[in-house]
Short mmCIF file of C-alpha atoms in Angstrom, two decimals:
data_model
loop_
_atom_site.label_atom_id
_atom_site.label_comp_id
_atom_site.label_asym_id
_atom_site.label_seq_id
_atom_site.Cartn_x
_atom_site.Cartn_y
_atom_site.Cartn_z
CA MET A 4 63.58 -43.86 3.08
CA ALA A 5 63.32 -40.12 3.25
CA ALA A 6 65.98 -40.30 5.63
CA ASP A 7 68.43 -41.56 3.06
CA ARG A 8 67.82 -38.71 0.87
CA VAL A 9 69.15 -36.16 3.22
CA ASP A 10 71.86 -38.40 4.72
CA PRO A 11 75.21 -37.41 3.22
CA ILE A 12 76.61 -40.70 4.41
CA HIS A 13 74.13 -43.00 2.93
CA GLN A 14 76.09 -43.00 -0.58
CA PHE A 15 79.29 -44.52 0.89
CA HIS A 16 77.40 -47.52 2.17
CA ILE A 17 78.02 -50.95 1.05
CA ASN A 18 75.80 -53.18 -0.24
CA THR A 19 76.29 -57.00 -1.06
CA ILE A 20 75.17 -58.04 -4.18
CA VAL A 21 76.41 -61.56 -4.57
CA PRO A 22 77.24 -62.94 -1.14
CA ILE A 23 80.50 -64.49 -1.12
CA HIS A 24 81.98 -65.99 2.36
CA VAL A 25 85.39 -67.93 2.53
CA GLY A 26 86.96 -69.01 5.51
CA GLY A 27 85.36 -66.45 7.65
CA TYR A 28 85.98 -63.28 5.31
CA ASP A 29 83.55 -61.59 3.67
CA LEU A 30 84.41 -61.44 0.08
CA SER A 31 81.15 -60.61 -1.41
CA PHE A 32 80.35 -58.91 -4.49
CA THR A 33 79.27 -55.56 -3.38
CA ASN A 34 77.88 -52.39 -4.90
CA PHE A 35 81.52 -50.91 -4.89
CA SER A 36 82.91 -54.14 -6.44
CA LEU A 37 80.53 -53.65 -9.29
CA PHE A 38 81.41 -50.13 -9.97
CA MET A 39 85.05 -51.04 -9.73
CA VAL A 40 84.20 -53.76 -12.88
CA ILE A 41 82.10 -50.88 -14.69
CA ALA A 42 85.13 -48.33 -14.20
CA VAL A 43 87.60 -51.08 -15.38
CA VAL A 44 85.17 -52.36 -18.31
CA LEU A 45 84.05 -48.86 -19.24
CA SER A 46 87.63 -47.44 -19.46
CA GLY A 47 89.18 -50.25 -21.08
CA GLY A 48 86.24 -50.55 -23.59
CA LEU A 49 86.11 -46.81 -24.25
CA LEU A 50 89.89 -46.93 -25.02
CA TYR A 51 89.71 -50.01 -27.23
CA TRP A 52 86.96 -48.57 -29.15
CA ALA A 53 88.53 -45.05 -29.79
CA THR A 54 91.51 -46.50 -30.94
CA ALA A 55 90.21 -49.05 -33.25
CA GLY A 56 90.70 -47.24 -36.10
CA ARG A 57 94.39 -46.64 -35.67
CA ARG A 58 94.11 -43.99 -37.99
CA VAL A 59 96.94 -41.33 -38.72
CA VAL A 60 94.61 -38.42 -38.72
CA PRO A 61 92.82 -39.22 -35.29
CA SER A 62 89.09 -39.33 -34.95
CA ARG A 63 88.03 -37.28 -31.65
CA SER A 64 87.67 -40.19 -29.59
CA GLN A 65 91.07 -41.55 -30.63
CA SER A 66 92.62 -37.90 -29.96
CA VAL A 67 91.16 -38.31 -26.42
CA ALA A 68 92.97 -41.91 -26.16
CA GLU A 69 95.96 -40.60 -27.31
CA MET A 70 96.14 -37.42 -25.10
CA THR A 71 95.37 -39.54 -21.95
CA TYR A 72 98.51 -41.82 -23.31
CA GLU A 73 100.99 -38.86 -24.08
CA PHE A 74 99.66 -37.02 -21.09
CA SER A 75 100.74 -40.05 -18.63
CA ALA A 76 103.44 -40.53 -20.74
CA SER A 77 105.25 -37.19 -20.22
CA MET A 78 104.05 -36.95 -16.69
CA LEU A 79 106.17 -40.36 -16.00
CA LYS A 80 109.01 -39.32 -18.24
CA ASP A 81 109.35 -35.71 -16.75
CA SER A 82 109.56 -36.93 -13.29
CA ALA A 83 111.72 -40.23 -13.69
CA GLY A 84 113.05 -40.19 -17.08
CA ASN A 85 113.53 -42.85 -19.67
CA GLU A 86 114.07 -45.59 -17.18
CA GLY A 87 110.75 -44.73 -15.66
CA MET A 88 109.24 -45.67 -18.61
CA ARG A 89 109.19 -49.57 -17.70
CA PHE A 90 106.59 -48.53 -15.06
CA PHE A 91 104.41 -46.62 -17.84
CA PRO A 92 101.64 -49.30 -17.89
CA PHE A 93 101.23 -49.14 -14.14
CA ILE A 94 101.21 -45.35 -14.24
CA PHE A 95 98.37 -45.23 -17.17
CA THR A 96 96.44 -48.23 -15.28
CA LEU A 97 96.64 -46.15 -12.16
CA PHE A 98 95.63 -42.56 -13.85
CA VAL A 99 92.70 -44.01 -15.83
CA PHE A 100 91.29 -46.34 -13.18
CA VAL A 101 91.35 -43.36 -10.76
CA LEU A 102 89.94 -41.00 -13.23
CA MET A 103 87.24 -43.08 -14.35
CA ALA A 104 86.55 -44.24 -10.80
CA ASN A 105 86.01 -40.36 -9.67
CA LEU A 106 84.06 -39.63 -12.81
CA ILE A 107 81.99 -42.05 -12.52
CA GLY A 108 81.13 -41.25 -8.92
CA MET A 109 80.16 -37.94 -10.17
CA PHE A 110 76.68 -39.67 -11.42
CA PRO A 111 73.90 -39.50 -8.91
CA TYR A 112 73.19 -42.87 -7.24
CA PHE A 113 76.68 -44.14 -8.42
CA PRO A 114 79.14 -45.11 -5.78
CA THR A 115 82.53 -43.63 -5.76
CA VAL A 116 84.95 -46.14 -5.52
CA THR A 117 87.81 -44.00 -4.55
CA SER A 118 85.81 -42.58 -1.55
CA GLN A 119 86.56 -45.72 0.12
CA LEU A 120 89.57 -45.30 2.30
CA ILE A 121 90.88 -48.88 1.87
CA VAL A 122 90.98 -48.55 -1.93
CA THR A 123 92.91 -45.62 -1.82
CA VAL A 124 95.26 -47.33 0.71
CA ALA A 125 95.49 -50.42 -1.24
CA LEU A 126 96.64 -48.44 -4.28
CA ALA A 127 98.80 -46.25 -2.46
CA LEU A 128 100.52 -49.04 -0.87
CA VAL A 129 101.06 -51.07 -3.99
CA VAL A 130 103.01 -48.18 -5.12
CA PHE A 131 104.87 -47.70 -1.85
CA PHE A 132 105.82 -51.49 -2.20
CA MET A 133 106.72 -51.31 -5.67
CA VAL A 134 108.95 -48.51 -5.13
CA MET A 135 110.67 -50.19 -2.39
CA ILE A 136 111.17 -53.31 -4.28
CA ALA A 137 112.27 -51.73 -7.68
CA GLY A 138 114.71 -49.54 -5.44
CA PHE A 139 116.41 -52.46 -3.66
CA VAL A 140 116.41 -54.56 -7.03
CA ARG A 141 117.99 -51.50 -8.91
CA HIS A 142 120.26 -50.37 -6.39
CA GLY A 143 120.62 -52.76 -3.52
CA PHE A 144 121.88 -51.03 -0.41
CA GLY A 145 122.34 -47.90 -2.45
CA PHE A 146 118.82 -47.45 -2.13
CA PHE A 147 119.30 -46.06 1.28
CA LYS A 148 120.93 -42.95 0.04
CA LEU A 149 117.39 -41.82 -0.73
CA PHE A 150 117.46 -41.01 3.33
CA VAL A 151 120.77 -39.15 2.98
CA PRO A 152 120.31 -36.07 0.79
CA SER A 153 123.87 -34.70 -0.41
CA GLY A 154 125.65 -31.52 0.47
CA ILE A 155 124.17 -31.38 4.24
CA PRO A 156 126.31 -30.77 7.20
CA VAL A 157 127.27 -33.83 9.11
CA ALA A 158 125.96 -32.19 12.48
CA LEU A 159 122.44 -31.82 10.98
CA LEU A 160 122.66 -35.39 9.14
CA PRO A 161 120.98 -37.44 11.95
CA LEU A 162 117.92 -34.89 11.98
CA VAL A 163 117.54 -34.89 8.21
CA VAL A 164 117.85 -38.54 7.84
CA ALA A 165 115.42 -39.02 10.67
CA ILE A 166 113.04 -36.56 8.68
CA GLU A 167 113.62 -38.15 5.66
CA ILE A 168 112.74 -41.66 6.95
CA ILE A 169 109.64 -40.61 8.44
CA SER A 170 108.75 -38.54 5.34
CA PHE A 171 109.10 -41.84 3.36
CA PHE A 172 107.14 -44.15 5.44
CA THR A 173 104.31 -41.76 5.81
CA ARG A 174 104.17 -41.43 1.89
CA PRO A 175 101.34 -44.05 1.76
CA VAL A 176 99.26 -42.29 4.31
CA SER A 177 99.33 -38.73 2.73
CA HIS A 178 99.00 -40.42 -0.81
CA SER A 179 96.06 -42.51 0.12
CA VAL A 180 94.13 -40.05 2.32
CA ARG A 181 94.57 -37.01 -0.35
CA LEU A 182 92.23 -39.03 -2.63
CA PHE A 183 90.04 -40.51 -0.46
CA ALA A 184 89.45 -37.22 1.65
CA ASN A 185 88.84 -35.32 -1.47
CA MET A 186 86.59 -37.65 -2.85
CA LEU A 187 84.78 -38.25 0.50
CA ALA A 188 84.22 -34.63 1.63
CA GLY A 189 83.40 -33.51 -2.13
CA HIS A 190 80.54 -36.10 -2.30
CA ILE A 191 79.58 -35.19 1.42
CA THR A 192 79.44 -31.22 0.44
CA VAL A 193 77.50 -31.91 -2.72
CA LYS A 194 74.71 -34.43 -0.70
CA VAL A 195 74.47 -31.73 2.50
CA PHE A 196 73.50 -29.03 -0.11
CA ALA A 197 71.51 -31.29 -2.22
CA GLY A 198 69.80 -32.26 1.25
CA PHE A 199 69.23 -28.56 1.86
CA ILE A 200 66.90 -28.39 -1.07
CA PHE A 201 65.12 -31.46 -0.09
CA SER A 202 64.41 -30.10 3.36
CA LEU A 203 63.92 -26.52 2.60
CA GLY A 204 61.44 -27.83 -0.32
CA SER A 205 59.05 -29.63 2.06
CA LEU A 206 58.34 -26.24 4.06
CA GLY A 207 56.05 -24.79 1.25
CA ALA A 208 56.22 -22.21 -0.79
CA LEU A 209 58.76 -19.93 0.83
CA GLY A 210 60.90 -23.10 1.47
CA VAL A 211 61.03 -23.77 -2.16
CA ALA A 212 61.79 -20.19 -2.98
CA GLY A 213 64.86 -20.39 -0.31
CA ALA A 214 65.71 -23.77 -1.74
CA ILE A 215 67.21 -22.04 -4.79
CA LEU A 216 70.37 -21.03 -3.03
CA PRO A 217 71.45 -24.23 -2.42
CA LEU A 218 70.43 -25.60 -5.75
CA ILE A 219 72.98 -23.01 -7.34
CA MET A 220 75.71 -24.35 -5.00
CA VAL A 221 75.14 -27.68 -5.81
CA VAL A 222 75.17 -26.88 -9.67
CA GLY A 223 78.55 -25.12 -8.90
CA LEU A 224 80.17 -27.70 -6.50
CA THR A 225 79.25 -30.40 -9.02
CA ALA A 226 81.21 -28.61 -11.34
CA LEU A 227 84.08 -28.10 -9.15
CA GLU A 228 84.03 -31.85 -7.91
CA ILE A 229 84.23 -32.53 -11.74
CA LEU A 230 87.59 -30.57 -11.69
CA ILE A 231 88.52 -32.04 -8.28
CA ALA A 232 87.91 -35.72 -9.88
CA PHE A 233 90.71 -34.79 -12.82
CA LEU A 234 92.76 -32.96 -10.64
CA GLN A 235 93.05 -35.54 -7.89
CA ALA A 236 93.58 -38.51 -10.64
CA TYR A 237 96.35 -36.48 -12.05
CA VAL A 238 97.72 -35.62 -8.52
CA PHE A 239 97.47 -39.41 -7.35
CA ALA A 240 99.29 -40.61 -10.54
CA MET A 241 101.82 -37.55 -10.56
CA LEU A 242 103.07 -38.47 -6.74
CA ALA A 243 103.59 -42.16 -7.90
CA CYS A 244 105.68 -40.93 -10.85
CA ILE A 245 107.66 -38.87 -8.20
CA TYR A 246 108.15 -41.80 -5.83
CA ILE A 247 109.03 -43.88 -8.71
CA ASN A 248 111.70 -41.46 -9.61
CA ASP A 249 112.99 -42.41 -5.82
CA ALA A 250 113.46 -45.90 -6.91
CA ILE A 251 115.27 -45.23 -9.94
CA HIS A 252 117.48 -42.16 -8.82
CA PRO A 253 117.87 -42.58 -5.08
CA GLY A 254 120.46 -39.82 -4.69
CA HIS A 255 118.85 -36.64 -4.34
CA MET B 209 79.87 -65.55 9.98
CA PHE B 210 77.25 -66.71 8.17
CA VAL B 211 75.04 -63.56 7.65
CA THR B 212 73.95 -63.16 4.04
CA SER B 213 72.15 -60.08 3.97
CA ALA B 214 74.16 -57.02 3.82
CA TYR B 215 72.11 -55.25 6.11
CA ALA B 216 72.43 -57.46 8.88
CA GLN B 217 76.17 -57.31 8.67
CA THR B 218 76.18 -53.58 8.89
CA ALA B 219 73.74 -53.46 11.74
CA ALA B 220 75.98 -55.36 13.85
CA PRO B 221 79.05 -53.60 14.06
CA SER B 222 81.50 -53.92 16.82
CA ALA B 223 81.79 -51.13 19.60
CA ILE B 224 84.95 -49.52 18.07
CA GLU B 225 83.54 -49.16 14.82
CA ALA B 226 80.43 -47.51 15.91
CA HIS B 227 81.85 -44.81 17.54
CA GLU B 228 83.64 -43.69 14.56
CA GLY B 229 80.55 -43.64 12.79
CA VAL B 230 78.92 -41.55 15.50
CA ALA B 231 81.75 -39.14 15.16
CA ALA B 232 81.31 -38.84 11.21
CA GLY B 233 77.59 -38.40 11.85
CA GLY B 234 76.49 -41.87 10.46
CA GLY B 235 74.23 -42.33 13.48
CA HIS B 236 73.77 -45.86 14.54
CA GLU B 237 76.26 -47.70 12.45
CA ALA B 238 80.11 -47.68 11.65
CA PHE B 239 80.99 -44.84 8.83
CA PRO B 240 81.06 -46.84 5.80
CA PRO B 241 84.62 -46.05 4.81
CA PHE B 242 85.99 -47.08 7.89
CA ASN B 243 84.20 -50.23 8.64
CA PRO B 244 86.66 -53.10 8.37
CA GLU B 245 84.03 -55.77 7.55
CA TYR B 246 84.19 -55.23 3.99
CA PHE B 247 87.77 -54.37 3.57
CA PRO B 248 88.72 -58.08 2.28
CA SER B 249 85.91 -57.89 -0.10
CA GLN B 250 87.00 -54.42 -1.32
CA LEU B 251 90.69 -55.59 -1.61
CA LEU B 252 89.74 -58.50 -3.45
CA TRP B 253 87.55 -56.78 -5.97
CA LEU B 254 89.87 -54.01 -6.37
CA ALA B 255 93.09 -56.43 -6.92
CA ILE B 256 90.95 -58.47 -9.54
CA THR B 257 89.67 -55.48 -11.31
CA PHE B 258 92.94 -53.62 -11.11
CA ILE B 259 94.95 -56.43 -12.29
CA ALA B 260 92.67 -57.31 -14.90
CA PHE B 261 92.89 -54.05 -16.15
CA TYR B 262 96.41 -53.54 -15.91
CA TYR B 263 96.75 -56.67 -18.10
CA PHE B 264 94.40 -55.29 -20.68
CA VAL B 265 96.38 -52.16 -20.78
CA LYS B 266 99.80 -53.42 -21.18
CA LYS B 267 99.07 -56.18 -23.55
CA VAL B 268 96.32 -54.37 -25.68
CA LEU B 269 95.68 -50.66 -25.13
CA LEU B 270 99.37 -49.29 -24.92
CA PRO B 271 100.74 -51.28 -27.74
CA ARG B 272 97.83 -50.16 -30.07
CA ILE B 273 97.91 -46.87 -28.92
CA GLY B 274 101.84 -46.68 -29.22
CA ASP B 275 101.87 -48.30 -32.42
CA THR B 276 99.36 -45.70 -33.73
CA ILE B 277 101.58 -42.59 -32.51
CA GLU B 278 104.51 -44.54 -33.78
CA ASN B 279 102.89 -45.20 -37.20
CA ARG B 280 101.65 -41.44 -37.36
CA ARG B 281 105.57 -40.23 -36.36
CA ARG B 282 106.89 -42.65 -39.08
CA THR B 283 104.08 -41.28 -41.73
CA ILE B 284 104.96 -37.75 -41.15
CA ALA B 285 108.53 -38.24 -41.24
CA GLY B 286 108.26 -40.23 -44.36
CA ASN B 287 105.96 -37.31 -45.96
CA LEU B 288 108.54 -34.64 -44.85
CA GLU B 289 111.31 -36.74 -46.45
CA GLU B 290 109.29 -37.06 -49.68
CA ALA B 291 108.66 -33.47 -49.88
CA ALA B 292 112.31 -32.58 -49.39
CA ARG B 293 113.06 -35.08 -52.07
CA MET B 294 110.16 -33.61 -54.50
CA LYS B 295 111.65 -29.84 -53.57
CA GLU B 296 115.10 -31.10 -54.45
CA ASP B 297 113.81 -32.47 -57.95
CA ALA B 298 111.85 -29.09 -58.47
CA ASP B 299 115.06 -26.99 -57.74
CA ALA B 300 117.17 -29.40 -59.73
CA ALA B 301 114.18 -28.98 -62.48
CA VAL B 302 114.55 -25.06 -62.22
CA ALA B 303 118.28 -25.18 -62.26
CA ALA B 304 118.09 -27.59 -65.75
CA TYR B 305 115.37 -25.17 -66.88
CA GLU B 306 117.24 -21.99 -66.13
CA GLN B 307 120.77 -23.81 -67.55
CA GLU B 308 118.77 -24.60 -70.86
CA LEU B 309 117.27 -20.92 -70.93
CA ALA B 310 120.67 -19.71 -70.72
CA ASP B 311 122.28 -21.85 -73.24
CA ALA B 312 119.40 -21.42 -75.72
CA ARG B 313 119.90 -17.54 -75.32
CA ALA B 314 123.44 -17.99 -76.10
CA ARG B 315 122.89 -20.02 -78.97
CA ALA B 316 120.38 -17.44 -80.17
CA HIS B 317 122.72 -14.72 -79.58
CA GLU B 318 125.84 -16.53 -81.42
CA ILE B 319 123.26 -17.05 -84.51
CA ALA B 320 122.21 -13.61 -84.28
CA THR B 321 125.81 -12.49 -84.60
CA LYS B 322 126.71 -15.09 -87.15
CA ALA B 323 123.88 -13.75 -89.14
CA ARG B 324 124.84 -10.18 -88.73
CA ASP B 325 128.20 -10.79 -89.83
CA GLU B 326 127.57 -12.95 -92.68
CA ALA B 327 125.35 -10.25 -93.66
CA ARG B 328 127.64 -7.76 -93.31
CA ALA B 329 130.41 -9.76 -95.13
CA LYS B 330 128.10 -10.16 -97.83
CA ALA B 331 127.21 -6.63 -98.20
CA GLU B 332 130.88 -5.80 -98.11
CA ASN B 333 131.43 -8.43 -100.72
CA ASP B 334 128.94 -7.20 -102.91
CA ARG B 335 129.91 -3.39 -102.49
CA LYS B 336 133.55 -4.43 -103.42
CA LYS B 337 131.99 -6.13 -106.55
CA VAL B 338 130.25 -2.94 -107.42
CA GLU B 339 133.10 -1.04 -106.86
CA ALA B 340 135.48 -3.00 -108.53
CA SER B 341 133.12 -3.11 -111.80
CA LEU B 342 132.82 0.74 -111.36
CA ASP B 343 136.44 1.19 -111.20
CA GLY B 344 136.64 -0.75 -114.35
CA LYS B 345 134.11 1.02 -116.00
CA LEU B 346 135.54 4.29 -115.26
CA ALA B 347 138.99 3.38 -116.28
CA GLU B 348 137.96 2.00 -119.58
CA SER B 349 135.82 5.33 -119.57
CA GLU B 350 138.77 7.28 -118.98
CA LYS B 351 141.04 5.04 -121.50
CA ARG B 352 138.30 5.76 -124.09
CA ILE B 353 138.04 9.48 -123.23
CA ALA B 354 141.86 9.60 -123.39
CA SER B 355 142.00 8.08 -126.57
CA VAL B 356 139.43 10.30 -127.93
CA LYS B 357 141.00 13.26 -126.67
CA ALA B 358 144.44 12.10 -127.84
CA SER B 359 142.92 11.75 -131.51
CA ALA B 360 141.13 14.72 -131.10
CA MET B 361 144.18 16.50 -130.19
CA LYS B 362 146.14 14.86 -133.18
CA ASP B 363 143.56 16.27 -135.41
CA VAL B 364 143.76 19.58 -133.70
CA GLY B 365 147.36 20.06 -135.13
CA SER B 366 146.45 19.22 -138.59
CA ILE B 367 143.27 21.46 -138.42
CA ALA B 368 145.38 24.19 -136.76
CA GLU B 369 147.81 23.78 -139.79
CA ASP B 370 145.25 23.71 -142.29
CA THR B 371 143.78 26.87 -140.84
CA ALA B 372 146.95 28.55 -140.21
CA SER B 373 147.97 28.09 -143.89
CA MET B 374 144.55 29.39 -145.01
CA ILE B 375 144.68 32.13 -143.12
CA VAL B 376 148.45 33.08 -144.28
CA GLU B 377 147.57 32.81 -147.86
CA ARG B 378 144.83 34.82 -147.44
CA LEU B 379 146.43 37.62 -145.63
CA LEU B 380 149.56 37.37 -147.35
CA GLY B 381 148.58 36.14 -150.55
CA SER B 382 151.33 33.60 -150.76
CA VAL B 383 151.85 30.22 -149.89
CA ALA B 384 153.80 29.23 -146.79
CA SER B 385 155.58 26.32 -146.36
CA LYS B 386 154.05 23.40 -144.85
CA SER B 387 157.10 22.71 -142.48
CA ASP B 388 157.30 26.29 -141.36
CA ILE B 389 153.37 26.45 -140.45
CA ALA B 390 153.81 22.96 -138.58
CA ALA B 391 156.54 24.45 -136.54
CA ALA B 392 154.71 27.41 -135.99
CA VAL B 393 151.71 25.72 -134.61
CA LYS B 394 153.69 23.16 -132.58
CA ALA B 395 155.24 26.35 -130.80
CA ALA B 396 151.77 27.99 -130.08
CA ARG B 397 150.67 24.86 -128.69
CA GLU B 398 153.39 24.62 -126.23
#
């Protein structure tokens, strides 16, 4: 399987672990399903364990759990206000899930759940429909005010409304592709440079010496990817908060 | 579809998926993230794990962390309140202490003043008593002196008369009458 080692796409392959077929659909438990379960169990378990003490003076792990809580709470409160706090469990789940999936993906041989387009699309669509439903439930047709910014000259209104509607409906696309593309491109880049090490290393002594450069690159890129894992989880959850704010305060 | 091997599934993608794979550099099979064959599986397991995690977060984790933070906030607020109360107590104690100190000082001053006044009054009294007794003694002495003087003066007349009669007798050889001598002495003494 030498080709797999240098093939940057190999890490995104889906392998069935437990085949399940229902009504012509392949619902198999795959390596990605396994890592979804691992991400959920690990984040749930870690947060549960870290907060078990419920100490007034927190331990380090409890501090991390509380920081995550307060970070996502302030993220939601700052963009959607106090009324937005109804969505806090969802935002917290989303943030921790994406963050944990991104970080687990940084381990060699571990698949990155968020590098599968369908996963990020599904999460983005959940946010999208949640915003629409919550907006209509709260404001009824008043939700359409979202597309009509105040203080715009009447002549420009049709154009602005058209742009607003397009931007609203393309949100799930940009929302999902941003996370997916970042994770995919990052992992491919790391893998390509790691592949250079392998290829050069097989060319003898000179090749081994030359392989030091891509090795340095891989170390640097890995650090960058860990930053991006945090950043993209934050961006994904932050955008969800901003969209939720539209459901709660549709007028601009 | 009754294929069980994952490899067999990925090895037989439709032509449409295959050209995406080529474009992405995957080679002979579909680029996995765009391969719709696994979408149902991915969606199902994402839904299962995400919803399970959502309920765990909502029912267990968030109340737990929220309670801990709220509890801490209450503890800190309670401690601050208690500290403020204790500070108030301490301030009251200081005020009471200073009041007492001032009272004690005033009382000490009062006692000192009273003692001084009493001592002064007693000294004055003693002085007066001594003066009075001295005055008494002085008066008595003066009286005695006066009486001594008076008696002496009374004797002076008779002595002068005797002396005068003796001098006259010796000088004149005659005896002067007693009344003349007395009148002459009296005239001389005045």
